mmCIF file of C-alpha atoms and ligand atoms in Angstrom:
data_model
loop_
_atom_site.group_PDB
_atom_site.id
_atom_site.type_symbol
_atom_site.label_atom_id
_atom_site.label_comp_id
_atom_site.label_asym_id
_atom_site.label_seq_id
_atom_site.Cartn_x
_atom_site.Cartn_y
_atom_site.Cartn_z
ATOM 1 C CA UNK A 214 0.775 -23.704 9.704
ATOM 2 C CA UNK A 215 1.682 -20.993 7.205
ATOM 3 C CA UNK A 216 4.735 -18.727 7.447
ATOM 4 C CA UNK A 217 4.758 -15.055 6.460
ATOM 5 C CA UNK A 218 7.816 -12.807 6.149
ATOM 6 C CA UNK A 219 7.468 -9.144 7.126
ATOM 7 C CA UNK A 220 9.997 -6.331 7.374
ATOM 8 C CA UNK A 221 11.893 -6.501 10.668
ATOM 9 C CA UNK A 222 11.926 -2.742 11.167
ATOM 10 C CA UNK A 223 11.459 0.192 8.841
ATOM 11 C CA UNK A 224 8.708 1.747 6.821
ATOM 12 C CA UNK A 225 6.614 -1.385 6.261
ATOM 13 C CA UNK A 226 6.883 -2.934 9.725
ATOM 14 C CA UNK A 227 4.137 -1.051 11.593
ATOM 15 C CA UNK A 228 1.499 -1.294 8.901
ATOM 16 C CA UNK A 229 2.253 -4.951 8.170
ATOM 17 C CA UNK A 230 1.723 -5.829 11.840
ATOM 18 C CA UNK A 231 -1.340 -3.564 12.053
ATOM 19 C CA UNK A 232 -2.864 -5.377 9.085
ATOM 20 C CA UNK A 233 -2.451 -8.714 10.880
ATOM 21 C CA UNK A 234 -3.977 -7.219 14.037
ATOM 22 C CA UNK A 235 -6.907 -5.794 12.054
ATOM 23 C CA UNK A 236 -7.398 -9.315 10.694
ATOM 24 C CA UNK A 237 -7.756 -10.499 14.292
ATOM 25 C CA UNK A 238 -4.412 -12.276 14.228
ATOM 26 C CA UNK A 239 -2.484 -11.747 17.456
ATOM 27 C CA UNK A 240 1.280 -11.969 17.227
ATOM 28 C CA UNK A 241 3.431 -11.317 20.257
ATOM 29 C CA UNK A 242 6.906 -10.367 19.175
ATOM 30 C CA UNK A 243 9.694 -9.089 21.319
ATOM 31 C CA UNK A 244 12.367 -6.740 20.025
ATOM 32 C CA UNK A 245 15.064 -8.435 17.946
ATOM 33 C CA UNK A 246 13.092 -11.638 17.687
ATOM 34 C CA UNK A 247 13.547 -13.439 14.376
ATOM 35 C CA UNK A 248 10.177 -15.159 14.460
ATOM 36 C CA UNK A 249 6.923 -15.268 16.374
ATOM 37 C CA UNK A 250 3.866 -17.520 16.348
ATOM 38 C CA UNK A 251 0.295 -16.256 16.459
ATOM 39 C CA UNK A 252 -1.812 -17.226 19.472
ATOM 40 C CA UNK A 253 -5.038 -17.551 17.525
ATOM 41 C CA UNK A 254 -4.252 -18.328 13.865
ATOM 42 C CA UNK A 255 -1.923 -21.005 12.467
ATOM 43 C CA UNK A 256 0.541 -18.382 11.333
ATOM 44 C CA UNK A 257 4.231 -17.914 12.006
ATOM 45 C CA UNK A 258 5.810 -14.521 11.299
ATOM 46 C CA UNK A 259 9.447 -14.155 10.219
ATOM 47 C CA UNK A 260 11.041 -10.719 10.661
ATOM 48 C CA UNK A 261 13.554 -9.992 7.888
ATOM 49 C CA UNK A 262 15.205 -7.200 5.920
ATOM 50 C CA UNK A 263 12.798 -6.270 3.147
ATOM 51 C CA UNK A 264 15.464 -6.971 0.470
ATOM 52 C CA UNK A 265 15.638 -10.627 1.560
ATOM 53 C CA UNK A 266 11.891 -11.291 1.566
ATOM 54 C CA UNK A 267 11.430 -12.209 -2.154
ATOM 55 C CA UNK A 268 14.278 -14.746 -1.933
ATOM 56 C CA UNK A 269 12.935 -16.324 1.260
ATOM 57 C CA UNK A 270 9.527 -16.708 -0.367
ATOM 58 C CA UNK A 271 10.978 -18.121 -3.579
ATOM 59 C CA UNK A 272 12.870 -20.668 -1.465
ATOM 60 C CA UNK A 273 9.664 -21.400 0.518
ATOM 61 C CA UNK A 274 11.409 -20.642 3.800
ATOM 62 C CA UNK A 275 8.403 -18.341 4.150
ATOM 63 C CA UNK A 276 5.247 -19.167 2.195
ATOM 64 C CA UNK A 277 4.017 -15.569 2.128
ATOM 65 C CA UNK A 278 5.616 -12.154 2.367
ATOM 66 C CA UNK A 279 4.776 -8.477 2.603
ATOM 67 C CA UNK A 280 7.126 -6.342 0.541
ATOM 68 C CA UNK A 281 7.175 -3.200 -1.628
ATOM 69 C CA UNK A 282 6.697 -3.714 -5.372
ATOM 70 C CA UNK A 283 9.943 -1.775 -5.831
ATOM 71 C CA UNK A 284 11.917 -4.481 -4.023
ATOM 72 C CA UNK A 285 9.914 -7.285 -5.610
ATOM 73 C CA UNK A 286 10.553 -6.148 -9.201
ATOM 74 C CA UNK A 287 14.170 -5.298 -8.446
ATOM 75 C CA UNK A 288 14.828 -8.825 -7.154
ATOM 76 C CA UNK A 289 12.719 -10.494 -9.862
ATOM 77 C CA UNK A 290 12.138 -13.769 -8.004
ATOM 78 C CA UNK A 291 9.680 -16.531 -8.884
ATOM 79 C CA UNK A 292 6.855 -15.524 -6.548
ATOM 80 C CA UNK A 293 3.237 -14.555 -7.123
ATOM 81 C CA UNK A 294 1.570 -11.249 -6.163
ATOM 82 C CA UNK A 295 -1.588 -12.225 -4.322
ATOM 83 C CA UNK A 296 -2.992 -8.879 -3.212
ATOM 84 C CA UNK A 297 -2.039 -5.194 -3.244
ATOM 85 C CA UNK A 298 -2.178 -3.867 0.319
ATOM 86 C CA UNK A 299 -2.583 -0.117 -0.184
ATOM 87 C CA UNK A 300 0.208 1.056 2.150
ATOM 88 C CA UNK A 301 3.918 1.854 1.707
ATOM 89 C CA UNK A 302 3.058 3.946 -1.307
ATOM 90 C CA UNK A 303 6.000 5.605 -3.016
ATOM 91 C CA UNK A 304 7.570 5.952 -6.444
ATOM 92 C CA UNK A 305 10.971 5.188 -7.883
ATOM 93 C CA UNK A 306 12.144 8.346 -9.609
ATOM 94 C CA UNK A 307 15.097 9.990 -11.268
ATOM 95 C CA UNK A 308 16.216 13.185 -9.528
ATOM 96 C CA UNK A 309 18.891 15.667 -10.556
ATOM 97 C CA UNK A 310 20.489 18.746 -8.926
ATOM 98 C CA UNK A 311 17.969 21.604 -8.811
ATOM 99 C CA UNK A 312 20.166 23.983 -10.782
ATOM 100 C CA UNK A 313 20.323 21.668 -13.820
ATOM 101 C CA UNK A 314 17.848 21.607 -16.649
ATOM 102 C CA UNK A 315 16.095 18.371 -17.637
ATOM 103 C CA UNK A 316 13.874 18.367 -20.675
ATOM 104 C CA UNK A 317 13.833 14.636 -21.374
ATOM 105 C CA UNK A 318 15.597 11.323 -20.698
ATOM 106 C CA UNK A 319 18.414 12.267 -23.078
ATOM 107 C CA UNK A 320 19.722 14.312 -20.172
ATOM 108 C CA UNK A 321 20.927 11.007 -18.695
ATOM 109 C CA UNK A 322 23.013 9.994 -21.727
ATOM 110 C CA UNK A 323 26.599 9.330 -20.602
ATOM 111 C CA UNK A 324 25.854 10.379 -17.015
ATOM 112 C CA UNK A 325 26.522 8.585 -13.752
ATOM 113 C CA UNK A 326 23.392 7.570 -11.805
ATOM 114 C CA UNK A 327 23.493 6.521 -8.150
ATOM 115 C CA UNK A 328 20.822 4.048 -7.043
ATOM 116 C CA UNK A 329 19.946 1.139 -4.752
ATOM 117 C CA UNK A 330 17.813 -0.234 -7.595
ATOM 118 C CA UNK A 331 20.307 -1.123 -10.346
ATOM 119 C CA UNK A 332 18.069 -3.653 -12.116
ATOM 120 C CA UNK A 333 15.056 -1.332 -12.375
ATOM 121 C CA UNK A 334 17.266 1.608 -13.363
ATOM 122 C CA UNK A 335 19.014 -0.464 -16.062
ATOM 123 C CA UNK A 336 15.662 -1.601 -17.425
ATOM 124 C CA UNK A 337 14.404 1.977 -17.625
ATOM 125 C CA UNK A 338 17.570 3.162 -19.388
ATOM 126 C CA UNK A 339 17.436 0.276 -21.854
ATOM 127 C CA UNK A 340 13.781 0.952 -22.702
ATOM 128 C CA UNK A 341 14.743 4.526 -23.453
ATOM 129 C CA UNK A 342 17.926 3.666 -25.390
ATOM 130 C CA UNK A 343 20.114 5.583 -22.959
ATOM 131 C CA UNK A 344 23.687 4.587 -22.155
ATOM 132 C CA UNK A 345 24.577 5.660 -18.653
ATOM 133 C CA UNK A 346 26.751 4.417 -15.840
ATOM 134 C CA UNK A 347 25.024 2.978 -12.806
ATOM 135 C CA UNK A 348 26.658 3.459 -9.451
ATOM 136 C CA UNK A 349 25.071 1.108 -6.932
ATOM 137 C CA UNK A 350 24.934 2.280 -3.322
ATOM 138 C CA UNK A 351 22.839 0.754 -0.581
ATOM 139 C CA UNK A 352 21.772 3.812 1.421
ATOM 140 C CA UNK A 353 21.635 7.626 1.465
ATOM 141 C CA UNK A 354 21.605 7.724 -2.318
ATOM 142 C CA UNK A 355 20.443 11.342 -2.216
ATOM 143 C CA UNK A 356 23.870 12.445 -0.980
ATOM 144 C CA UNK A 357 25.705 11.140 -4.071
ATOM 145 C CA UNK A 358 25.416 14.189 -6.385
ATOM 146 C CA UNK A 359 26.449 16.591 -3.591
ATOM 147 C CA UNK A 360 29.726 14.741 -3.051
ATOM 148 C CA UNK A 361 30.507 14.363 -6.737
ATOM 149 C CA UNK A 362 29.722 10.649 -6.904
ATOM 150 C CA UNK A 363 26.966 10.925 -9.518
ATOM 151 C CA UNK A 364 25.111 13.382 -11.764
ATOM 152 C CA UNK A 365 21.699 11.989 -10.907
ATOM 153 C CA UNK A 366 19.982 9.518 -8.576
ATOM 154 C CA UNK A 367 17.267 6.949 -9.031
ATOM 155 C CA UNK A 368 15.611 6.648 -5.648
ATOM 156 C CA UNK A 369 12.351 6.161 -3.758
ATOM 157 C CA UNK A 370 10.268 9.263 -3.195
ATOM 158 C CA UNK A 371 7.058 9.832 -1.299
ATOM 159 C CA UNK A 372 6.743 13.501 -0.338
ATOM 160 C CA UNK A 373 9.960 14.592 -2.051
ATOM 161 C CA UNK A 374 11.198 16.461 1.030
ATOM 162 C CA UNK A 375 14.395 14.368 1.367
ATOM 163 C CA UNK A 376 15.337 15.183 -2.220
ATOM 164 C CA UNK A 377 14.593 18.842 -1.687
ATOM 165 C CA UNK A 378 16.730 18.975 1.451
ATOM 166 C CA UNK A 379 19.614 17.637 -0.608
ATOM 167 C CA UNK A 380 19.203 20.126 -3.427
ATOM 168 C CA UNK A 381 17.652 17.598 -5.810
ATOM 169 C CA UNK A 382 14.569 17.748 -7.977
ATOM 170 C CA UNK A 383 12.450 14.800 -9.074
ATOM 171 C CA UNK A 384 12.268 14.836 -12.871
ATOM 172 C CA UNK A 385 11.005 11.426 -13.980
ATOM 173 C CA UNK A 386 8.996 8.622 -12.361
ATOM 174 C CA UNK A 387 10.135 5.111 -13.261
ATOM 175 C CA UNK A 388 7.555 3.147 -11.295
ATOM 176 C CA UNK A 389 4.837 3.532 -8.677
ATOM 177 C CA UNK A 390 4.962 1.167 -5.754
ATOM 178 C CA UNK A 391 2.955 -0.065 -2.784
ATOM 179 C CA UNK A 392 3.240 -2.979 -0.379
ATOM 180 C CA UNK A 393 1.926 -6.268 -1.769
ATOM 181 C CA UNK A 394 1.260 -9.721 -0.361
ATOM 182 C CA UNK A 395 3.381 -12.281 -2.216
ATOM 183 C CA UNK A 396 3.188 -16.050 -2.188
ATOM 184 C CA UNK A 397 5.165 -19.153 -3.142
ATOM 185 C CA UNK A 398 3.400 -22.168 -4.655
ATOM 186 C CA UNK A 399 1.332 -23.591 -1.781
ATOM 187 C CA UNK A 400 0.084 -27.014 -0.759
ATOM 188 C CA UNK A 401 -3.605 -27.536 -0.116
ATOM 189 C CA UNK A 402 -3.518 -26.786 3.618
ATOM 190 C CA UNK A 403 -1.494 -23.603 3.092
ATOM 191 C CA UNK A 404 -3.822 -22.516 0.297
ATOM 192 C CA UNK A 405 -6.808 -22.825 2.652
ATOM 193 C CA UNK A 406 -5.011 -20.683 5.231
ATOM 194 C CA UNK A 407 -4.076 -18.097 2.601
ATOM 195 C CA UNK A 408 -7.719 -17.960 1.477
ATOM 196 C CA UNK A 409 -8.825 -17.369 5.084
ATOM 197 C CA UNK A 410 -6.228 -14.639 5.503
ATOM 198 C CA UNK A 411 -7.176 -13.032 2.190
ATOM 199 C CA UNK A 412 -10.861 -13.049 3.114
ATOM 200 C CA UNK A 413 -9.998 -11.085 6.261
ATOM 201 C CA UNK A 414 -7.581 -8.717 4.501
ATOM 202 C CA UNK A 415 -10.221 -7.848 1.905
ATOM 203 C CA UNK A 416 -12.878 -7.249 4.578
ATOM 204 C CA UNK A 417 -10.517 -4.967 6.492
ATOM 205 C CA UNK A 418 -9.424 -3.011 3.418
ATOM 206 C CA UNK A 419 -12.950 -2.644 2.134
ATOM 207 C CA UNK A 420 -14.092 -1.356 5.526
ATOM 208 C CA UNK A 421 -11.306 1.241 5.537
ATOM 209 C CA UNK A 422 -12.505 2.540 2.163
ATOM 210 C CA UNK A 423 -16.078 2.951 3.346
ATOM 211 C CA UNK A 424 -17.977 4.897 5.997
ATOM 212 C CA UNK A 425 -21.294 4.204 7.642
ATOM 213 C CA UNK A 426 -23.616 7.183 7.324
ATOM 214 C CA UNK A 427 -26.775 8.021 9.306
ATOM 215 C CA UNK A 428 -28.984 11.016 8.608
ATOM 216 C CA UNK A 429 -32.432 12.402 9.214
ATOM 217 C CA UNK A 430 -34.683 13.580 6.412
ATOM 218 C CA UNK A 431 -38.214 14.814 5.883
ATOM 219 C CA UNK A 432 -40.237 12.069 4.154
ATOM 220 C CA UNK A 433 -40.782 14.178 1.036
ATOM 221 C CA UNK A 434 -36.998 14.221 0.467
ATOM 222 C CA UNK A 435 -36.570 10.442 0.815
ATOM 223 C CA UNK A 436 -36.789 9.577 -2.865
ATOM 224 C CA UNK A 437 -34.002 12.002 -3.807
ATOM 225 C CA UNK A 438 -31.855 10.861 -0.863
ATOM 226 C CA UNK A 439 -32.302 7.150 -1.626
ATOM 227 C CA UNK A 440 -31.057 7.782 -5.156
ATOM 228 C CA UNK A 441 -27.863 9.287 -3.732
ATOM 229 C CA UNK A 442 -27.250 6.388 -1.323
ATOM 230 C CA UNK A 443 -27.129 2.953 -2.919
ATOM 231 C CA UNK A 444 -25.797 1.304 0.280
ATOM 232 C CA UNK A 445 -24.653 -2.327 0.269
ATOM 233 C CA UNK A 446 -28.038 -3.369 -1.151
ATOM 234 C CA UNK A 447 -30.254 -0.342 -0.615
ATOM 235 C CA UNK A 448 -30.365 2.130 2.276
ATOM 236 C CA UNK A 449 -32.204 1.323 5.517
ATOM 237 C CA UNK A 450 -35.073 3.746 6.149
ATOM 238 C CA UNK A 451 -36.649 3.903 9.634
ATOM 239 C CA UNK A 452 -39.440 6.200 10.804
ATOM 240 C CA UNK A 453 -38.502 8.781 13.451
ATOM 241 C CA UNK A 454 -40.766 9.475 16.427
ATOM 242 C CA UNK A 455 -41.416 12.883 14.842
ATOM 243 C CA UNK A 456 -44.239 12.544 12.321
ATOM 244 C CA UNK A 457 -43.133 13.045 8.696
ATOM 245 C CA UNK A 458 -39.424 12.340 9.339
ATOM 246 C CA UNK A 459 -37.216 9.317 8.746
ATOM 247 C CA UNK A 460 -33.724 8.139 9.597
ATOM 248 C CA UNK A 461 -31.647 6.818 6.679
ATOM 249 C CA UNK A 462 -28.605 4.507 7.113
ATOM 250 C CA UNK A 463 -26.190 3.573 4.399
ATOM 251 C CA UNK A 464 -22.568 3.013 3.377
ATOM 252 C CA UNK A 465 -20.482 5.546 1.445
ATOM 253 C CA UNK A 466 -17.233 5.073 -0.438
ATOM 254 C CA UNK A 467 -14.384 7.437 0.484
ATOM 255 C CA UNK A 468 -13.807 8.392 -3.179
ATOM 256 C CA UNK A 469 -17.234 10.000 -3.500
ATOM 257 C CA UNK A 470 -17.637 10.945 0.132
ATOM 258 C CA UNK A 471 -17.560 14.772 0.180
ATOM 259 C CA UNK A 472 -19.437 15.096 -3.079
ATOM 260 C CA UNK A 473 -22.253 12.892 -1.744
ATOM 261 C CA UNK A 474 -22.429 14.721 1.600
ATOM 262 C CA UNK A 475 -22.933 18.036 -0.254
ATOM 263 C CA UNK A 476 -25.629 16.526 -2.442
ATOM 264 C CA UNK A 477 -27.390 14.957 0.577
ATOM 265 C CA UNK A 478 -27.466 18.311 2.394
ATOM 266 C CA UNK A 479 -28.859 19.991 -0.685
ATOM 267 C CA UNK A 480 -31.527 17.277 -0.933
ATOM 268 C CA UNK A 481 -32.702 18.048 2.628
ATOM 269 C CA UNK A 482 -30.660 15.708 4.844
ATOM 270 C CA UNK A 483 -30.011 16.871 8.420
ATOM 271 C CA UNK A 484 -28.066 15.622 11.437
ATOM 272 C CA UNK A 485 -25.640 13.655 9.297
ATOM 273 C CA UNK A 486 -23.428 11.241 11.278
ATOM 274 C CA UNK A 487 -20.470 9.451 9.713
ATOM 275 C CA UNK A 488 -18.994 6.437 11.495
ATOM 276 C CA UNK A 489 -15.960 4.265 10.654
ATOM 277 C CA UNK A 490 -16.603 0.635 9.724
ATOM 278 C CA UNK A 491 -14.413 -2.028 11.300
ATOM 279 C CA UNK A 492 -15.002 -4.975 8.943
ATOM 280 C CA UNK A 493 -17.040 -5.186 5.772
ATOM 281 C CA UNK A 494 -18.134 -8.525 4.330
ATOM 282 C CA UNK A 495 -20.213 -8.385 1.182
HETATM 283 P P1 LIG B 275 15.648 -2.848 5.510
HETATM 284 O O1 LIG B 275 16.491 -2.654 6.704
HETATM 285 O O2 LIG B 275 14.479 -3.770 5.767
HETATM 286 O O3 LIG B 275 16.421 -3.234 4.274
HETATM 287 P P2 LIG B 275 15.177 -0.357 4.062
HETATM 288 O O4 LIG B 275 16.006 0.751 4.609
HETATM 289 O O5 LIG B 275 15.575 -1.003 2.795
HETATM 290 O O6 LIG B 275 14.965 -1.439 5.233
HETATM 291 P P3 LIG B 275 12.748 1.251 4.365
HETATM 292 O O7 LIG B 275 13.325 2.602 4.197
HETATM 293 O O8 LIG B 275 12.231 0.856 5.698
HETATM 294 O O9 LIG B 275 13.704 0.096 3.793
HETATM 295 O O10 LIG B 275 11.588 1.105 3.269
HETATM 296 C C1 LIG B 275 10.898 -0.089 3.096
HETATM 297 C C2 LIG B 275 9.930 0.062 1.952
HETATM 298 O O11 LIG B 275 8.975 1.081 2.237
HETATM 299 C C3 LIG B 275 10.511 0.517 0.621
HETATM 300 O O12 LIG B 275 11.130 -0.547 -0.097
HETATM 301 C C4 LIG B 275 9.274 1.026 -0.094
HETATM 302 O O13 LIG B 275 8.542 -0.061 -0.650
HETATM 303 C C5 LIG B 275 8.454 1.622 1.034
HETATM 304 N N1 LIG B 275 8.455 3.119 1.091
HETATM 305 C C6 LIG B 275 7.372 3.890 1.177
HETATM 306 N N2 LIG B 275 7.683 5.200 1.172
HETATM 307 C C7 LIG B 275 8.995 5.292 1.077
HETATM 308 C C8 LIG B 275 9.922 6.381 1.027
HETATM 309 N N3 LIG B 275 9.534 7.645 1.074
HETATM 310 N N4 LIG B 275 11.212 6.089 0.965
HETATM 311 C C9 LIG B 275 11.626 4.820 0.964
HETATM 312 N N5 LIG B 275 10.795 3.756 0.984
HETATM 313 C C10 LIG B 275 9.494 3.961 1.035
HETATM 314 ZN ZN1 LIG B 276 15.957 -2.801 2.369
#
């Protein structure tokens, strides 16, 4: 049995549970439950505040955890990052009132900065030789300048709309963050279970980054099309019932997706179908 800590509710909860589901791991959890056991994988899930997860993993109360890098580096506990998970993306940034002018970090000299991330903020200020006062608050940091509590904030941002609504402007990114899978030191049985879980997580994430593509092409265009579609090994080419035509199947990465589709059309591809992939094992 291996125990994993996930956020009880909040921004990481849904996607953490979805990841387990995508890995075929069923967990039935009622509201306000502290823990739940999977029906079909030797996994127990603990539901905690995200701030507590690094400590629980360091103490081996949970062997694994899913937490934002922002929280992980703020808490600085003795745990290992096993895998980035690609969700919960945000950045920790300095923001100041819109009507003020910021040309560089010297702006912060002698100022008061409100944040829920005192350790990361201190580290940033130290690296930049800035002396400033840190005012630690646990929530709604963006309100601090408006009520005269601070000159600036150091807070999490994704779209920036919360800052904007509070008359603030993001002026400096301190770190980029995403959710990561963390681990304590494991015994042999737990390591085997982590490896099984990781194998599934990688297959799921790889599948999400790729699409299955099917298209028809006249045989004279096949050479050019094959060059555009490397596939997992090489593309599958099947003859169509119509003489002189073939069907080509392959896998495309999302990063090059639209570019490749354009090129395929220009090379003579027709009837292009793009289908999501559920799992991808290479
Ligand atoms: P808890 O009750 O568990 O302490 P919380 O209020 O500290 O919850 P949430 O706001 O749910 O935390 O955010 C959890 C994590 O989601 C953050 O630590 C961060 O890693 C990530 N995240 C992604 N985008 C954002 C964002 N725009 N603002 C805040 N956090 C974000
Ligand atoms: Zn929190």
